[in-house]
Tab-separated table of C-alpha atoms in Angstrom:
chain	number	residue	atom	x	y	z
S	1	GLY	CA	81.745	79.294	72.236
S	2	ASP	CA	80.044	82.612	71.804
S	3	SER	CA	81.817	85.202	69.701
S	4	VAL	CA	81.364	88.538	67.938
S	5	THR	CA	83.102	89.550	64.713
S	6	GLN	CA	83.276	93.153	63.553
S	7	MET	CA	84.667	94.688	60.426
S	8	GLU	CA	88.205	95.893	60.864
S	9	GLY	CA	88.935	99.573	61.001
S	10	PRO	CA	89.756	102.236	60.865
S	11	VAL	CA	86.858	103.522	58.860
S	12	THR	CA	87.373	107.055	57.513
S	13	LEU	CA	84.419	109.032	56.203
S	14	SER	CA	83.634	112.605	55.272
S	15	GLU	CA	80.997	114.467	57.221
S	16	GLU	CA	77.425	113.638	56.095
S	17	ALA	CA	78.475	110.313	54.565
S	18	PHE	CA	76.539	107.087	55.184
S	19	LEU	CA	77.994	104.735	57.775
S	20	THR	CA	77.794	100.967	58.007
S	21	ILE	CA	79.800	98.905	60.481
S	22	ASN	CA	79.263	95.186	60.060
S	23	CYS	CA	78.805	92.847	63.009
S	24	THR	CA	78.075	89.125	63.015
S	25	TYR	CA	77.798	86.810	65.978
S	26	THR	CA	77.883	83.191	67.024
S	27	ALA	CA	75.915	82.206	70.091
S	28	THR	CA	73.741	79.511	71.585
S	29	GLY	CA	70.109	80.434	71.861
S	30	TYR	CA	68.863	83.978	71.499
S	31	PRO	CA	71.237	86.535	72.919
S	32	SER	CA	70.621	90.231	73.329
S	33	LEU	CA	72.748	92.382	71.059
S	34	PHE	CA	74.307	95.746	71.785
S	35	TRP	CA	76.380	98.510	70.269
S	36	TYR	CA	78.633	100.441	72.611
S	37	VAL	CA	80.691	103.524	71.763
S	38	GLN	CA	83.953	104.676	73.319
S	39	TYR	CA	85.109	108.284	72.975
S	40	PRO	CA	88.771	109.169	73.597
S	41	GLY	CA	89.748	108.966	77.240
S	42	GLU	CA	86.444	107.491	78.331
S	43	GLY	CA	84.861	104.161	79.090
S	44	LEU	CA	82.280	102.517	76.877
S	45	GLN	CA	78.708	103.725	76.827
S	46	LEU	CA	75.639	102.004	75.495
S	47	LEU	CA	74.561	103.287	72.089
S	48	LEU	CA	71.639	100.969	71.333
S	49	LYS	CA	70.364	97.452	71.931
S	50	ALA	CA	67.976	94.810	70.575
S	51	THR	CA	66.681	91.892	72.553
S	52	LYS	CA	64.991	89.639	69.993
S	53	ALA	CA	64.927	88.816	66.308
S	54	ASP	CA	63.782	91.624	63.981
S	55	ASP	CA	64.024	94.205	66.773
S	56	LYS	CA	65.540	97.504	65.670
S	57	GLY	CA	67.581	99.476	68.164
S	58	SER	CA	68.057	103.185	67.540
S	59	ASN	CA	69.657	106.167	69.220
S	60	LYS	CA	71.200	109.497	68.118
S	61	GLY	CA	70.549	108.680	64.456
S	62	PHE	CA	72.208	105.268	64.679
S	63	GLU	CA	70.230	102.107	63.928
S	64	ALA	CA	70.827	98.365	63.982
S	65	THR	CA	68.442	95.484	63.277
S	66	TYR	CA	68.711	92.057	64.917
S	67	ARG	CA	68.839	89.597	62.015
S	68	LYS	CA	68.651	86.042	63.285
S	69	GLU	CA	68.729	84.459	59.833
S	70	THR	CA	72.081	86.051	59.051
S	71	THR	CA	73.251	86.298	62.705
S	72	SER	CA	74.036	89.960	62.136
S	73	PHE	CA	73.564	93.303	63.851
S	74	HIS	CA	75.041	95.906	61.509
S	75	LEU	CA	75.290	99.501	62.712
S	76	GLU	CA	74.123	102.260	60.335
S	77	LYS	CA	73.819	106.020	60.328
S	78	GLY	CA	72.556	108.079	57.450
S	79	SER	CA	74.757	111.144	57.929
S	80	VAL	CA	77.790	111.073	60.201
S	81	GLN	CA	79.244	114.067	62.013
S	82	VAL	CA	82.771	114.818	63.174
S	83	SER	CA	81.546	114.247	66.726
S	84	ASP	CA	80.776	110.607	65.853
S	85	SER	CA	84.498	109.862	65.668
S	86	ALA	CA	85.011	107.106	68.232
S	87	VAL	CA	85.482	103.362	68.608
S	88	TYR	CA	82.343	101.253	68.196
S	89	PHE	CA	81.933	97.849	69.832
S	90	CYS	CA	79.353	95.220	69.001
S	91	ALA	CA	78.465	92.916	71.904
S	92	LEU	CA	76.218	90.022	72.809
S	93	GLN	CA	74.822	88.827	76.079
S	94	ARG	CA	73.041	85.549	76.716
S	95	THR	CA	70.432	85.376	79.432
S	96	GLY	CA	71.131	83.252	82.459
S	97	GLY	CA	74.066	85.120	83.924
S	98	PHE	CA	76.573	84.786	81.119
S	99	LYS	CA	79.265	87.381	80.588
S	100	THR	CA	78.964	90.044	77.912
S	101	ILE	CA	81.178	89.311	74.909
S	102	PHE	CA	82.597	92.147	72.815
S	103	GLY	CA	83.888	92.383	69.301
S	104	ALA	CA	87.329	93.841	68.631
S	105	GLY	CA	85.974	97.337	68.044
S	106	THR	CA	85.936	99.490	64.918
S	107	ARG	CA	87.528	102.910	64.966
S	108	LEU	CA	85.656	105.581	63.017
S	109	PHE	CA	87.236	108.837	61.844
S	110	VAL	CA	84.947	111.498	60.398
S	111	LYS	CA	86.595	114.352	58.491
S	112	ALA	CA	85.074	117.810	58.238
H	1	LYS	CA	72.458	109.568	89.507
H	2	ALA	CA	76.227	109.254	89.739
H	3	GLY	CA	77.910	106.975	87.223
H	4	VAL	CA	80.457	104.249	87.765
H	5	THR	CA	83.513	105.644	89.514
H	6	GLN	CA	86.947	104.142	89.148
H	7	THR	CA	89.990	105.176	91.127
H	8	PRO	CA	92.686	106.033	90.506
H	9	ARG	CA	92.519	107.240	86.896
H	10	TYR	CA	96.230	106.729	86.298
H	11	LEU	CA	98.793	104.518	87.933
H	12	ILE	CA	102.461	103.862	87.272
H	13	LYS	CA	104.026	100.800	88.867
H	14	THR	CA	107.253	98.841	88.566
H	15	ARG	CA	107.547	95.206	87.536
H	16	GLY	CA	107.085	92.883	90.486
H	17	GLN	CA	104.913	95.271	92.464
H	18	GLN	CA	101.251	94.756	93.162
H	19	VAL	CA	98.334	97.100	92.562
H	20	THR	CA	94.741	97.507	93.723
H	21	LEU	CA	92.092	99.213	91.617
H	22	SER	CA	88.748	100.355	92.953
H	23	CYS	CA	85.283	100.586	91.430
H	24	SER	CA	82.070	102.073	92.819
H	25	PRO	CA	79.024	100.993	90.814
H	26	ILE	CA	75.921	102.998	90.083
H	27	SER	CA	73.646	103.127	93.115
H	28	GLY	CA	71.342	100.100	93.069
H	29	HIS	CA	73.528	98.081	90.727
H	30	ARG	CA	74.645	94.828	92.303
H	31	SER	CA	76.747	93.307	89.547
H	32	VAL	CA	80.275	94.487	88.777
H	33	SER	CA	82.417	93.264	85.885
H	34	TRP	CA	86.043	93.991	85.097
H	35	TYR	CA	87.653	94.155	81.657
H	36	GLN	CA	91.193	94.692	80.463
H	37	GLN	CA	91.552	96.787	77.315
H	38	THR	CA	94.727	96.808	75.245
H	39	PRO	CA	95.357	97.875	71.629
H	40	GLY	CA	96.381	94.353	70.636
H	41	GLN	CA	93.818	92.236	72.496
H	42	GLY	CA	90.818	94.518	72.635
H	43	LEU	CA	88.422	94.038	75.547
H	44	GLN	CA	89.208	90.965	77.599
H	45	PHE	CA	86.839	89.839	80.352
H	46	LEU	CA	88.473	89.411	83.747
H	47	PHE	CA	85.693	88.526	86.181
H	48	GLU	CA	82.241	89.424	87.395
H	49	TYR	CA	80.867	89.718	90.914
H	50	PHE	CA	77.347	89.721	92.249
H	51	SER	CA	76.378	89.791	95.911
H	52	GLU	CA	80.019	89.442	96.925
H	53	THR	CA	80.409	86.217	94.934
H	54	GLN	CA	82.394	85.704	91.766
H	55	ARG	CA	79.920	84.558	89.094
H	56	ASN	CA	82.070	84.472	85.990
H	57	LYS	CA	85.808	84.359	85.388
H	58	GLY	CA	87.903	85.021	82.306
H	59	ASN	CA	91.142	83.376	81.208
H	60	PHE	CA	93.642	85.330	83.242
H	61	PRO	CA	96.360	83.980	85.546
H	62	GLY	CA	95.860	83.768	89.283
H	63	ARG	CA	97.819	86.998	89.725
H	64	PHE	CA	94.575	88.738	88.862
H	65	SER	CA	92.001	88.638	91.614
H	66	GLY	CA	89.024	90.611	92.749
H	67	ARG	CA	86.416	90.963	95.388
H	68	GLN	CA	83.140	92.713	96.048
H	69	PHE	CA	81.980	94.256	99.266
H	70	SER	CA	78.529	94.276	100.825
H	71	ASN	CA	77.871	97.777	99.419
H	72	SER	CA	78.606	96.393	95.896
H	73	ARG	CA	81.871	98.302	95.586
H	74	SER	CA	84.567	96.173	94.011
H	75	GLU	CA	88.325	95.993	93.925
H	76	MET	CA	90.682	94.122	91.675
H	77	ASN	CA	94.244	93.262	92.542
H	78	VAL	CA	97.152	92.358	90.337
H	79	SER	CA	100.202	90.899	92.039
H	80	THR	CA	103.729	90.529	90.697
H	81	LEU	CA	103.124	92.992	87.895
H	82	GLU	CA	104.507	92.295	84.434
H	83	LEU	CA	105.118	94.719	81.576
H	84	GLY	CA	102.264	93.078	79.669
H	85	ASP	CA	99.802	94.098	82.379
H	86	SER	CA	99.961	97.687	81.125
H	87	ALA	CA	96.423	98.408	79.994
H	88	LEU	CA	93.234	100.314	80.597
H	89	TYR	CA	91.202	98.464	83.226
H	90	LEU	CA	87.477	99.059	82.898
H	91	CYS	CA	84.836	98.377	85.477
H	92	ALA	CA	81.176	98.047	84.532
H	93	SER	CA	78.075	97.686	86.644
H	94	SER	CA	74.623	96.375	85.853
H	95	LEU	CA	71.408	95.852	87.744
H	96	SER	CA	71.743	92.132	88.284
H	97	TRP	CA	73.909	89.124	87.534
H	98	ASP	CA	71.247	87.364	85.520
H	99	LYS	CA	71.077	90.476	83.491
H	100	ASP	CA	68.345	89.565	81.055
H	101	ASN	CA	69.168	92.332	78.695
H	102	SER	CA	70.353	94.808	81.312
H	103	PRO	CA	73.266	96.630	79.692
H	104	LEU	CA	76.627	97.383	81.231
H	105	HIS	CA	77.469	100.857	82.515
H	106	PHE	CA	81.181	101.560	82.327
H	107	GLY	CA	83.485	103.768	84.304
H	108	ASN	CA	86.231	105.780	82.599
H	109	GLY	CA	88.842	103.228	83.577
H	110	THR	CA	92.181	103.111	85.327
H	111	ARG	CA	95.185	103.444	83.059
H	112	LEU	CA	97.935	101.208	84.480
H	113	THR	CA	101.482	101.551	83.211
H	114	VAL	CA	104.067	99.008	84.318
H	115	THR	CA	107.715	100.005	83.865
């Protein structure tokens, strides 16, 4: 079945460091891929998405590229801020009414 | 536009009781999904409703049930509560069931504690 695998956390970085959170997936066909972020005490919110191979999603300085050949969708940010501290979830969604499948989440701590 | 609203935010129940959680989706959204979030299991899919019909179902026991009303609002019910049901229950809405890349919009969740 479909699945999403994320790197385990927590990830601890200093402010202005480079961030990479790895995500790989297994799915039939060509799913859409998403990154969601969850801040303390809140629900998840969409960070960025990509709907086909080689698409790059970007938002708030975060980027991720849909790599079909490696079935990956790694999240990157060039310079993290303390306010980026949160839990990040990679997710996939197949067309045709299938449920959205989430990875386990990666907690990020950014130190000032 | 108002976001997804879940009520109540916090709930404390005793083992054996039952509970009903409510979710109001974003206006115009017709699909509602429910997820259980726990530190050990992460986000687990419960079920999804569209046009008052359950379209997808996760691997949860029959004690977990849901429904959707004609105005797209949804409720989930858990009967005979167990300690392991303590979790954050998240509701998410999207434009349609056959989402075709339409992302989920989450509420802030209902924190259920079973004692």
